[in-house]
Coordinates of C-alpha atoms in Angstrom, one line a residue:
Chain A
M1 CA -15.7 9.1 -25.5
I2 CA -12.3 10.3 -26.6
D3 CA -12.6 13.3 -28.9
V4 CA -9.5 14.8 -30.5
K5 CA -10.2 18.1 -32.2
G6 CA -7.6 19.8 -34.4
L7 CA -4.7 18.7 -32.2
S8 CA -1.3 20.1 -33.1
F9 CA 1.9 19.8 -31.0
A10 CA 5.6 20.6 -31.4
Y11 CA 8.4 19.6 -29.1
R12 CA 10.5 22.4 -30.8
R13 CA 9.4 25.6 -32.5
H14 CA 8.7 25.3 -36.2
T15 CA 9.0 21.5 -36.2
P16 CA 5.5 20.3 -35.5
T17 CA 5.1 16.6 -34.5
L18 CA 1.3 16.6 -34.8
M19 CA -0.7 18.8 -37.2
D20 CA -4.4 19.2 -37.0
V21 CA -5.2 15.7 -35.9
S22 CA -8.9 14.9 -35.3
F23 CA -10.8 11.7 -34.6
Q24 CA -13.2 10.2 -32.1
L25 CA -13.2 6.9 -30.2
G26 CA -16.3 5.6 -28.5
P27 CA -16.8 3.0 -25.8
G28 CA -16.4 -0.6 -27.1
D29 CA -14.3 0.4 -30.2
I30 CA -10.8 -0.5 -31.2
L31 CA -8.6 2.0 -33.0
S32 CA -5.2 1.1 -34.3
I33 CA -2.9 4.0 -35.1
L34 CA -0.6 3.0 -38.0
G35 CA 2.4 4.9 -39.5
P36 CA 6.1 5.0 -40.0
N37 CA 8.7 5.9 -37.3
G38 CA 8.5 9.5 -36.2
C39 CA 5.0 10.1 -37.6
G40 CA 3.7 11.2 -34.2
K41 CA 1.9 8.0 -33.0
T42 CA 3.4 8.0 -29.5
T43 CA 3.1 11.8 -29.2
L44 CA -0.6 11.5 -30.1
L45 CA -1.1 8.9 -27.4
K46 CA 0.8 11.0 -24.8
S47 CA -1.2 14.0 -25.7
I48 CA -4.4 12.1 -25.1
L49 CA -3.1 10.9 -21.8
G50 CA -2.3 14.4 -20.7
F51 CA 1.5 13.9 -20.5
L52 CA 2.3 16.7 -22.8
P53 CA 1.5 20.5 -22.6
I54 CA -0.9 20.5 -25.6
N55 CA -3.1 23.5 -26.6
P56 CA -6.2 23.7 -24.4
K57 CA -9.4 22.2 -25.6
T58 CA -8.0 20.0 -28.3
V59 CA -8.5 16.7 -26.5
F60 CA -11.8 15.9 -24.8
I61 CA -12.4 13.0 -22.6
N62 CA -16.1 12.3 -21.9
S63 CA -16.8 15.9 -23.2
H64 CA -14.3 17.6 -20.8
P65 CA -10.9 18.9 -21.9
V66 CA -8.2 16.5 -20.7
E67 CA -6.3 19.3 -19.0
S68 CA -9.3 19.9 -16.7
Y69 CA -9.0 16.5 -15.0
P70 CA -7.0 15.9 -11.9
R71 CA -4.5 13.2 -12.5
S72 CA -6.1 10.7 -10.1
F73 CA -9.5 11.2 -11.8
L74 CA -8.1 10.8 -15.3
A75 CA -6.5 7.4 -14.3
K76 CA -10.1 6.2 -13.7
I77 CA -10.9 6.9 -17.3
L78 CA -7.7 6.2 -19.2
A79 CA -5.2 3.3 -18.6
Y80 CA -1.9 3.2 -20.3
V81 CA 0.3 0.3 -21.4
P82 CA 3.7 1.8 -22.3
Q83 CA 6.1 0.6 -25.0
F84 CA 8.9 0.2 -22.4
H85 CA 8.4 -0.5 -18.7
G86 CA 10.4 1.9 -16.6
G87 CA 10.7 0.0 -13.3
V88 CA 14.1 -1.3 -12.1
F89 CA 13.0 -3.0 -8.8
P90 CA 12.0 -6.7 -8.8
F91 CA 8.4 -6.3 -7.7
K92 CA 6.1 -9.3 -7.4
V93 CA 3.7 -9.7 -10.3
L94 CA 0.7 -9.2 -7.9
D95 CA 2.2 -6.1 -6.4
M96 CA 2.8 -4.7 -9.9
V97 CA -0.9 -5.4 -10.9
M98 CA -2.1 -3.9 -7.6
M99 CA -0.5 -0.6 -8.6
G100 CA -3.3 -0.3 -11.1
R101 CA -5.5 0.5 -8.0
T102 CA -3.3 3.5 -7.0
A103 CA -5.8 6.1 -8.0
R104 CA -8.6 4.3 -6.1
R105 CA -7.1 4.9 -2.7
K106 CA -6.3 8.3 -1.0
W107 CA -4.2 7.1 1.9
G108 CA -2.2 4.1 3.0
G109 CA -2.1 0.8 1.2
F110 CA -4.6 -1.4 -0.6
D111 CA -7.7 -3.1 0.8
R112 CA -9.3 -6.6 0.2
Q113 CA -11.3 -5.3 -2.8
D114 CA -8.1 -4.1 -4.5
I115 CA -6.4 -7.4 -3.9
Q116 CA -9.5 -9.2 -5.4
K117 CA -9.5 -6.8 -8.4
A118 CA -5.8 -7.5 -9.0
H119 CA -6.4 -11.3 -8.9
Q120 CA -9.3 -11.0 -11.2
A121 CA -7.3 -8.9 -13.7
L122 CA -4.6 -11.6 -13.7
E123 CA -7.3 -14.2 -14.3
R124 CA -8.8 -12.2 -17.2
V125 CA -5.4 -12.1 -18.9
G126 CA -4.8 -15.7 -18.2
I127 CA -1.7 -15.4 -16.0
S128 CA -3.0 -16.2 -12.5
S129 CA -0.1 -18.7 -12.1
L130 CA 2.4 -15.8 -12.3
A131 CA 1.0 -13.9 -9.3
N132 CA 3.9 -14.6 -7.0
Q133 CA 6.6 -14.5 -9.5
T134 CA 9.1 -11.7 -9.9
F135 CA 8.2 -9.3 -12.7
T136 CA 11.8 -8.7 -13.8
E137 CA 12.3 -12.4 -14.3
L138 CA 9.4 -12.9 -16.8
S139 CA 9.6 -13.1 -20.5
G140 CA 8.8 -10.1 -22.7
G141 CA 5.4 -11.3 -23.5
Q142 CA 4.5 -12.2 -19.9
K143 CA 5.7 -8.8 -18.8
Q144 CA 3.4 -7.2 -21.4
L145 CA 0.5 -9.3 -20.2
V146 CA 1.2 -8.2 -16.6
I147 CA 1.1 -4.5 -17.7
I148 CA -2.2 -5.2 -19.5
A149 CA -3.5 -6.8 -16.3
R150 CA -2.4 -3.7 -14.4
A151 CA -4.4 -1.6 -16.9
L152 CA -7.4 -3.9 -16.3
A153 CA -7.1 -3.6 -12.5
Q154 CA -7.3 0.1 -13.0
S155 CA -11.0 -0.4 -14.1
S156 CA -10.7 2.4 -16.6
Q157 CA -13.0 3.0 -19.6
F158 CA -10.2 3.2 -22.2
I159 CA -6.9 1.3 -22.5
L160 CA -4.2 3.1 -24.5
M161 CA -1.3 1.0 -25.7
D162 CA 1.9 2.2 -27.2
E163 CA 3.2 -0.5 -29.6
P164 CA 2.2 -3.4 -27.2
T165 CA 4.1 -6.0 -29.2
S166 CA 7.3 -4.0 -29.8
G167 CA 10.4 -6.1 -29.1
L168 CA 8.4 -9.4 -28.7
D169 CA 9.0 -12.6 -30.7
L170 CA 6.1 -14.0 -32.8
S171 CA 4.8 -16.3 -30.1
N172 CA 4.7 -13.5 -27.5
Q173 CA 3.1 -11.1 -30.1
T174 CA 0.4 -13.6 -30.8
M175 CA -0.2 -14.1 -27.0
V176 CA -0.7 -10.3 -26.5
L177 CA -2.9 -9.8 -29.5
R178 CA -5.1 -12.8 -28.8
T179 CA -5.6 -11.5 -25.3
M180 CA -6.6 -8.1 -26.5
K181 CA -9.0 -9.4 -29.0
R182 CA -10.6 -11.8 -26.5
L183 CA -11.0 -8.9 -23.9
H184 CA -12.5 -6.7 -26.6
E185 CA -15.0 -9.4 -27.9
T186 CA -16.0 -10.9 -24.6
E187 CA -15.9 -7.8 -22.3
G188 CA -16.3 -5.0 -24.8
L189 CA -13.1 -3.3 -23.7
T190 CA -12.0 -0.2 -25.6
F191 CA -8.5 -0.2 -27.0
L192 CA -6.5 2.6 -28.6
M193 CA -3.2 1.2 -29.9
T194 CA -0.2 2.4 -31.9
T195 CA 1.5 -0.2 -34.1
H196 CA 3.9 -0.7 -37.0
H197 CA 2.1 -3.8 -38.1
P198 CA -0.8 -3.4 -40.5
E199 CA -1.7 -7.1 -40.0
Q200 CA -2.2 -6.5 -36.3
A201 CA -4.7 -3.7 -37.1
L202 CA -6.5 -6.1 -39.4
Y203 CA -6.5 -8.9 -36.9
L204 CA -8.0 -6.7 -34.1
G205 CA -10.6 -5.2 -36.5
G206 CA -12.3 -1.9 -35.6
Q207 CA -10.9 1.3 -37.0
V208 CA -7.5 2.3 -38.3
L209 CA -6.0 5.7 -38.3
M210 CA -3.0 6.1 -40.7
M211 CA -0.5 8.9 -40.0
R212 CA 2.4 10.3 -41.9
A213 CA 4.6 13.3 -40.8
G214 CA 2.2 14.3 -38.0
R215 CA -0.9 14.3 -40.1
V216 CA -3.9 12.0 -40.5
V217 CA -3.7 10.3 -43.9
S218 CA -6.8 8.2 -43.6
L219 CA -9.3 7.1 -40.9
G220 CA -11.9 4.3 -41.3
A221 CA -12.7 0.6 -40.9
A222 CA -9.5 -1.4 -40.7
R223 CA -10.7 -4.1 -43.1
L224 CA -11.4 -1.5 -45.8
L225 CA -8.4 0.7 -45.5
T226 CA -5.6 -1.7 -44.7
T227 CA -4.6 -2.8 -48.2
A228 CA -1.2 -3.6 -49.6
A229 CA -1.4 -0.4 -51.7
A230 CA -2.3 1.8 -48.8
V231 CA 0.5 0.4 -46.7
E232 CA 3.0 0.9 -49.5
D233 CA 1.8 4.4 -49.9
L234 CA 1.9 5.1 -46.1
Y235 CA 5.5 3.8 -45.7
G236 CA 6.7 5.4 -49.0
L237 CA 7.4 2.1 -50.7
E238 CA 7.3 1.4 -54.4
A239 CA 3.9 0.2 -55.6
G240 CA 3.8 -3.6 -55.8
L241 CA 7.1 -4.0 -53.7
L242 CA 5.5 -5.9 -50.9
E243 CA 3.9 -8.4 -53.3
S244 CA 7.1 -8.8 -55.4
M245 CA 9.1 -9.5 -52.2
G246 CA 6.5 -12.0 -51.1
L247 CA 5.8 -9.9 -48.0
V248 CA 2.1 -9.4 -48.4
P249 CA 0.2 -11.2 -45.7
A250 CA -2.9 -13.0 -47.1
C251 CA -5.2 -10.7 -45.3
L252 CA -3.6 -7.6 -46.8
G253 CA -3.6 -9.1 -50.3
N254 CA -7.3 -9.9 -50.1
A255 CA -8.4 -6.6 -48.7
Chain B
M1 CA 5.9 -12.7 5.1
N2 CA 6.3 -8.9 4.9
K3 CA 3.8 -8.0 7.6
R4 CA 5.2 -10.7 9.8
F5 CA 8.7 -9.3 9.3
I6 CA 7.5 -5.8 10.3
L7 CA 5.9 -7.3 13.4
I8 CA 9.0 -9.3 14.4
L9 CA 11.2 -6.2 13.8
S10 CA 8.9 -4.0 15.9
L11 CA 9.1 -6.6 18.8
V12 CA 12.8 -6.8 18.5
F13 CA 12.9 -3.0 18.5
L14 CA 10.8 -2.7 21.7
A15 CA 12.8 -5.4 23.4
S16 CA 16.1 -3.6 22.5
L17 CA 14.6 -0.3 23.8
I18 CA 13.9 -1.8 27.2
L19 CA 17.4 -3.4 27.2
V20 CA 19.4 -0.3 26.3
I21 CA 17.7 2.0 28.8
P22 CA 19.7 0.8 31.8
V23 CA 23.0 0.6 29.8
G24 CA 25.5 3.4 30.5
R25 CA 28.3 4.6 32.7
Y26 CA 26.0 5.2 35.6
P27 CA 24.6 1.8 36.5
V28 CA 20.9 1.9 37.1
S29 CA 18.3 -0.8 36.3
A30 CA 15.1 -0.3 34.3
L31 CA 13.0 -1.1 37.3
E32 CA 14.8 1.6 39.3
I33 CA 14.3 4.1 36.6
V34 CA 10.5 3.4 36.6
S35 CA 10.3 3.6 40.4
S36 CA 12.3 6.8 40.5
L37 CA 10.2 8.4 37.9
W38 CA 7.1 7.4 39.9
E39 CA 8.5 8.8 43.1
R40 CA 9.7 12.0 41.3
F41 CA 6.3 12.8 39.8
F42 CA 3.7 11.3 42.1
V43 CA 5.2 11.1 45.6
P44 CA 5.7 14.2 47.7
N45 CA 9.3 14.8 48.9
P46 CA 11.1 12.2 46.7
S47 CA 14.4 10.8 47.8
L48 CA 17.7 12.2 46.6
R49 CA 18.5 9.0 44.7
A50 CA 15.1 9.1 42.9
E51 CA 15.8 12.7 41.9
E52 CA 19.2 11.7 40.7
V53 CA 18.0 8.8 38.6
S54 CA 15.1 10.7 37.2
Y55 CA 17.4 13.5 36.2
L56 CA 19.8 11.1 34.6
F57 CA 17.1 9.4 32.6
L58 CA 15.1 12.5 31.6
S59 CA 18.1 14.7 30.8
V60 CA 20.7 12.4 29.5
R61 CA 19.5 8.9 28.5
L62 CA 16.0 9.6 27.2
P63 CA 17.2 12.4 24.8
R64 CA 20.0 10.2 23.6
I65 CA 17.7 7.2 23.0
L66 CA 15.1 9.4 21.2
A67 CA 17.8 11.0 19.1
A68 CA 19.2 7.6 18.1
I69 CA 15.7 6.5 17.1
L70 CA 15.0 9.7 15.2
V71 CA 18.3 9.8 13.4
G72 CA 18.3 6.1 12.4
S73 CA 14.7 6.1 11.2
S74 CA 15.1 9.4 9.3
L75 CA 18.3 8.4 7.5
S76 CA 17.2 5.0 6.6
L77 CA 13.7 6.0 5.5
S78 CA 14.9 9.0 3.4
G79 CA 17.4 6.6 1.8
A80 CA 14.7 4.2 0.9
V81 CA 12.5 7.0 -0.5
Y82 CA 15.4 8.5 -2.6
Q83 CA 16.3 5.1 -4.0
S84 CA 12.8 4.4 -5.1
I85 CA 11.8 7.7 -6.6
F86 CA 15.2 8.1 -8.4
R87 CA 14.9 4.5 -9.5
N88 CA 18.4 3.9 -8.4
P89 CA 19.4 1.6 -5.5
L90 CA 22.8 3.4 -5.2
V91 CA 21.3 6.7 -4.2
S92 CA 21.5 7.8 -0.6
P93 CA 21.4 11.0 1.4
G94 CA 25.2 10.9 1.3
I95 CA 25.4 10.5 -2.4
L96 CA 22.8 13.2 -3.2
G97 CA 24.9 15.8 -1.4
V98 CA 22.5 16.3 1.6
L99 CA 25.0 15.3 4.2
A100 CA 27.9 17.3 2.6
G101 CA 25.6 20.4 2.3
A102 CA 24.5 20.0 5.9
S103 CA 28.1 19.7 7.0
T104 CA 29.0 22.9 5.3
G105 CA 26.1 24.7 7.0
A106 CA 27.3 23.4 10.3
A107 CA 30.9 24.4 9.6
V108 CA 29.7 28.0 8.9
G109 CA 27.6 27.9 12.1
I110 CA 30.6 26.8 14.2
V111 CA 33.3 28.9 12.6
V112 CA 31.5 32.1 11.7
F113 CA 28.7 32.3 14.3
S114 CA 30.1 30.1 17.1
S115 CA 26.5 29.4 18.0
W116 CA 24.8 26.0 18.3
V117 CA 21.4 27.5 17.2
M118 CA 23.0 28.9 14.0
T119 CA 24.9 25.6 13.5
Q120 CA 21.7 23.7 13.6
L121 CA 19.7 26.1 11.4
L122 CA 22.5 26.4 8.9
S123 CA 23.0 22.6 8.6
L124 CA 19.3 22.4 7.7
V125 CA 19.7 25.1 5.0
G126 CA 23.0 23.4 3.8
G127 CA 21.3 20.0 3.4
I128 CA 18.6 21.6 1.2
C129 CA 21.3 23.5 -0.8
G130 CA 23.2 20.2 -1.3
V131 CA 20.2 18.2 -2.8
T132 CA 19.1 21.3 -4.8
L133 CA 22.6 21.5 -6.4
S134 CA 22.6 17.8 -7.2
L135 CA 19.2 18.0 -8.9
T136 CA 20.1 21.1 -10.8
L137 CA 23.3 19.6 -12.1
S138 CA 21.5 16.4 -13.1
R139 CA 19.1 18.4 -15.3
L140 CA 22.0 19.6 -17.4
Y141 CA 22.3 16.2 -18.9
P142 CA 18.7 15.0 -19.5
R143 CA 19.8 12.1 -21.8
S144 CA 20.7 9.8 -19.0
P145 CA 18.9 11.2 -15.9
L146 CA 20.0 8.5 -13.4
L147 CA 23.7 8.7 -14.3
A148 CA 23.4 12.5 -14.3
L149 CA 21.9 12.4 -10.9
L150 CA 24.8 10.3 -9.5
V151 CA 27.4 12.6 -11.1
G152 CA 25.4 15.7 -9.9
G153 CA 25.4 14.2 -6.4
L154 CA 29.1 13.5 -6.5
V155 CA 29.9 17.0 -7.8
S156 CA 27.6 18.6 -5.2
S157 CA 29.2 16.5 -2.4
S158 CA 32.7 17.4 -3.6
F159 CA 31.8 21.1 -3.8
F160 CA 30.4 21.2 -0.3
S161 CA 33.2 19.1 1.1
A162 CA 35.7 21.6 -0.3
V163 CA 33.8 24.5 1.3
T164 CA 33.8 22.6 4.6
S165 CA 37.5 22.0 4.3
L166 CA 38.0 25.8 3.7
F167 CA 36.1 26.5 6.9
K168 CA 38.2 23.8 8.7
Y169 CA 41.3 25.7 7.5
L170 CA 40.0 29.0 8.7
A171 CA 38.8 27.6 12.1
D172 CA 40.5 28.5 15.3
T173 CA 42.6 25.4 16.0
D174 CA 42.1 25.4 19.8
N175 CA 38.3 25.4 20.0
Q176 CA 36.5 25.6 16.7
L177 CA 38.5 23.0 14.7
P178 CA 38.2 20.1 17.3
E179 CA 34.5 20.9 17.7
L180 CA 33.9 20.9 14.0
V181 CA 35.9 17.7 13.3
Y182 CA 34.3 15.8 16.2
W183 CA 30.9 16.9 15.2
L184 CA 31.4 15.9 11.6
M185 CA 32.4 12.4 12.8
G186 CA 28.8 11.9 13.9
T187 CA 27.9 11.7 17.6
L188 CA 24.7 11.7 19.6
S189 CA 26.5 13.0 22.8
R190 CA 25.2 16.6 22.2
A191 CA 21.5 15.6 21.9
T192 CA 19.6 17.5 24.5
G193 CA 15.9 17.8 25.5
T194 CA 15.8 21.4 24.4
Q195 CA 17.2 20.6 21.0
L196 CA 14.9 17.7 20.5
S197 CA 11.9 19.8 21.5
W198 CA 12.0 21.7 18.2
V199 CA 13.6 19.0 16.0
A200 CA 11.7 15.9 17.1
P201 CA 8.2 17.0 16.2
L202 CA 9.2 17.9 12.6
M203 CA 11.1 14.6 12.3
V204 CA 8.3 12.5 13.7
L205 CA 5.8 14.1 11.4
G206 CA 8.1 13.7 8.4
V207 CA 8.8 10.0 9.2
L208 CA 5.1 9.2 9.8
Y209 CA 4.0 10.9 6.6
L210 CA 6.7 9.3 4.5
T211 CA 6.0 5.8 5.8
L212 CA 2.4 6.3 4.7
C213 CA 3.4 7.2 1.1
G214 CA 4.4 3.7 0.0
R215 CA 1.6 3.5 -2.6
V216 CA 2.7 6.8 -4.3
V217 CA 6.4 5.9 -4.0
N218 CA 5.7 2.5 -5.7
A219 CA 4.1 4.4 -8.6
L220 CA 7.0 6.9 -8.9
S221 CA 9.5 4.0 -8.9
L222 CA 8.1 3.1 -12.3
G223 CA 9.0 6.4 -13.9
D224 CA 7.1 9.6 -14.5
E225 CA 4.7 8.5 -17.3
E226 CA 3.7 5.3 -15.7
A227 CA 3.2 7.1 -12.4
M228 CA 1.0 9.7 -14.1
S229 CA -1.0 7.0 -15.9
L230 CA -1.7 5.4 -12.5
G231 CA -3.1 8.6 -11.2
V232 CA -0.1 10.2 -9.5
D233 CA 0.8 13.9 -10.1
S234 CA 4.5 12.8 -10.4
R235 CA 6.0 16.3 -10.5
R236 CA 4.2 17.5 -7.4
E237 CA 4.5 14.3 -5.4
R238 CA 8.2 13.8 -6.2
L239 CA 9.0 17.4 -5.1
K240 CA 7.0 16.9 -1.9
L241 CA 8.7 13.5 -1.1
I242 CA 12.2 14.9 -1.9
G243 CA 11.5 17.9 0.3
L244 CA 10.3 15.9 3.2
A245 CA 13.2 13.3 2.9
T246 CA 15.7 16.1 2.7
M247 CA 14.2 17.8 5.7
I248 CA 14.3 14.8 8.0
C249 CA 17.9 14.0 6.8
S250 CA 19.1 17.5 7.4
L251 CA 17.5 17.5 10.8
S252 CA 19.4 14.3 11.6
V253 CA 22.6 16.1 10.8
V254 CA 21.4 18.9 13.1
I255 CA 21.2 16.3 16.0
A256 CA 24.1 14.0 15.2
G257 CA 26.4 15.4 12.6
I258 CA 27.4 13.1 9.7
I259 CA 26.2 9.5 10.1
N260 CA 27.2 7.8 6.8
W261 CA 26.0 4.6 5.2
V262 CA 22.8 4.1 7.2
G263 CA 20.7 5.7 4.4
L264 CA 22.3 3.5 1.8
V265 CA 22.7 0.1 3.5
I266 CA 19.6 -0.3 5.7
P267 CA 17.1 0.0 2.8
H268 CA 19.2 -2.4 0.8
V269 CA 19.2 -5.0 3.6
V270 CA 15.4 -4.6 4.0
R271 CA 14.8 -4.8 0.3
L272 CA 16.8 -8.0 0.2
I273 CA 14.7 -9.6 2.9
I274 CA 11.1 -8.4 2.0
G275 CA 11.4 -7.1 -1.5
P276 CA 10.9 -3.7 -3.1
N277 CA 7.3 -3.0 -2.3
N278 CA 7.4 0.4 -0.6
L279 CA 4.2 -0.3 1.4
T280 CA 6.3 -2.5 3.6
L281 CA 9.8 -1.4 2.7
L282 CA 9.4 2.1 4.0
P283 CA 8.1 1.3 7.5
A284 CA 10.5 -1.6 7.8
S285 CA 13.5 0.6 6.8
A286 CA 12.4 3.2 9.4
I287 CA 12.2 0.6 12.2
L288 CA 15.5 -1.2 11.2
G289 CA 17.3 2.1 10.8
A290 CA 16.2 3.2 14.3
L291 CA 17.2 -0.2 15.8
F292 CA 20.6 -0.1 14.1
V293 CA 21.5 3.4 15.3
L294 CA 20.1 2.7 18.7
L295 CA 22.2 -0.4 19.2
T296 CA 25.3 1.0 17.6
D297 CA 25.1 4.1 19.8
T298 CA 24.7 2.0 22.9
L299 CA 27.8 0.1 21.8
T300 CA 29.9 3.2 21.2
R301 CA 29.0 4.8 24.6
S302 CA 29.1 1.8 26.8
F303 CA 31.8 -0.7 25.9
W304 CA 34.9 1.4 26.0
T305 CA 36.3 3.8 28.5
A306 CA 36.3 6.6 26.0
E307 CA 33.2 7.3 23.8
F308 CA 33.8 6.8 20.1
P309 CA 32.0 8.9 17.5
L310 CA 28.9 7.1 16.3
G311 CA 29.6 7.8 12.6
I312 CA 32.8 5.8 12.7
F313 CA 31.0 2.7 13.9
T314 CA 28.1 2.9 11.6
S315 CA 30.5 3.0 8.7
L316 CA 32.6 0.1 10.0
I317 CA 29.4 -2.0 10.5
C318 CA 27.6 -1.0 7.4
L319 CA 30.4 -1.7 5.0
P320 CA 30.4 -5.5 5.5
L321 CA 26.5 -5.4 5.6
F322 CA 26.5 -3.7 2.2
A323 CA 29.0 -6.2 0.8
V324 CA 26.8 -9.1 2.0
S325 CA 23.7 -7.5 0.5
L326 CA 25.4 -7.0 -2.8
W327 CA 26.7 -10.6 -2.8
K328 CA 23.2 -12.0 -1.9
A329 CA 21.6 -9.8 -4.6
G330 CA 24.1 -11.2 -7.1
L331 CA 23.3 -14.8 -6.1
D332 CA 19.6 -14.1 -6.5
H333 CA 20.2 -12.6 -9.9
D334 CA 22.1 -15.7 -11.0

């Protein structure tokens, strides 16, 4: 269980990025964090992952404060799919996925079980054929699937994804979202995802947390909360603008 | 492929080791060295020739071969580690200011203290100061950390080079200046058993530890946040790895002075052959670096009447190697 209790955070004094954010995420759930640029979505994700120096006892992972976990132990509970991949070297896809097993080993390299887990992760995401290809030569969508496979190889309870479809074309976005939905439905995986796209939150189902200026605006079932009016309000648009521009996806209009 | 490459490289290294032992100004075969050592240690009243050959091997050739192996593996391995954790294939001990800092330390040791012990200690301290200055300067421009690191390294190198030049200017031209200049060109001719007895254990431990860190170095090569999410305490681990890489690099300066290019080019060549996975890249870089310096040193001390400084030859050989590796990398990219 991820339990966020009154989390506030500021990169600079007097300009808080997060203010009194609270929510819970249990095993097997999906939570999409929706909101405009700069509303604190990524900061919230990084706070949960323990990347930022947050106030103690504001984020609990399985009932213990996140700051109390050693890094290697936390990696067994939380896996992370970043918005941008930071590597510059042309690793093989299998090597990249195998890195998900880093926290499982204390010394030396990886063993047969790690290799098996990495192959299984590639299979679960449906990209076994890419195992021996070079990561840097893949398409954006394939790269994202490899990073998701790495998160699966980590065998963690929760997978946290920062705008997993950012910068991808429609076909690659669909590929990533369908994979997430399949993994959630067939294997019961838990996802916490930030996104700019309300239709993605609706497609994945589960819960949605809407944020604006560092605060939680609403939290509840995605199919109930994600309406055209709520989205217009969240992004500060005129009422009815989406509909007048023909930009209301069928799902939003019907909600 | 990768494990096979390391195996082949290890066999070539062992074969080269056996081949270079007899090479030198004093002709003596490997078999004679073995028999003389046997006679020297296990036979009462060994012959004069056996004593001579044993002395030659234990006091001159063995320290030099060990020094070549330690210097080559340390420079190459630390280069590979730096390149991966700074996520920049252009980083090397030379570019980070380690070698320039160590040179300044040595210059102070030669000119101010006129003592080899102080020269060695101060070159170690200088190397640490060089990399610390580079890292500190790079933090002043956090927007582009990699560019800032390269600029920081260049500034640090220039600063320490200037200080070294100052000491060259102040040095006594009859004794200190030639000593300093020759030492800065890089040579293994001063390697002695006594020196190696305190330097070698630290270097061996450092090299062994770093070659076992491939998994962590791989994670760090993805950047801080990804490394942390994979279970690596990036701040602590990076500090530890930079500290160890700087230590073995500075100790190589203690033994041999400035040997340029090895730390940049050898990891490049290995990466070109077996890829960037540090689980194999690090041990392969250490072995190839050792092999390269061992063979180059044998060349410099054996094939001409006068002994040439090793640093000149490593630069002359590494430059075309670097050009070829860049060209090959360009072809692969196309």
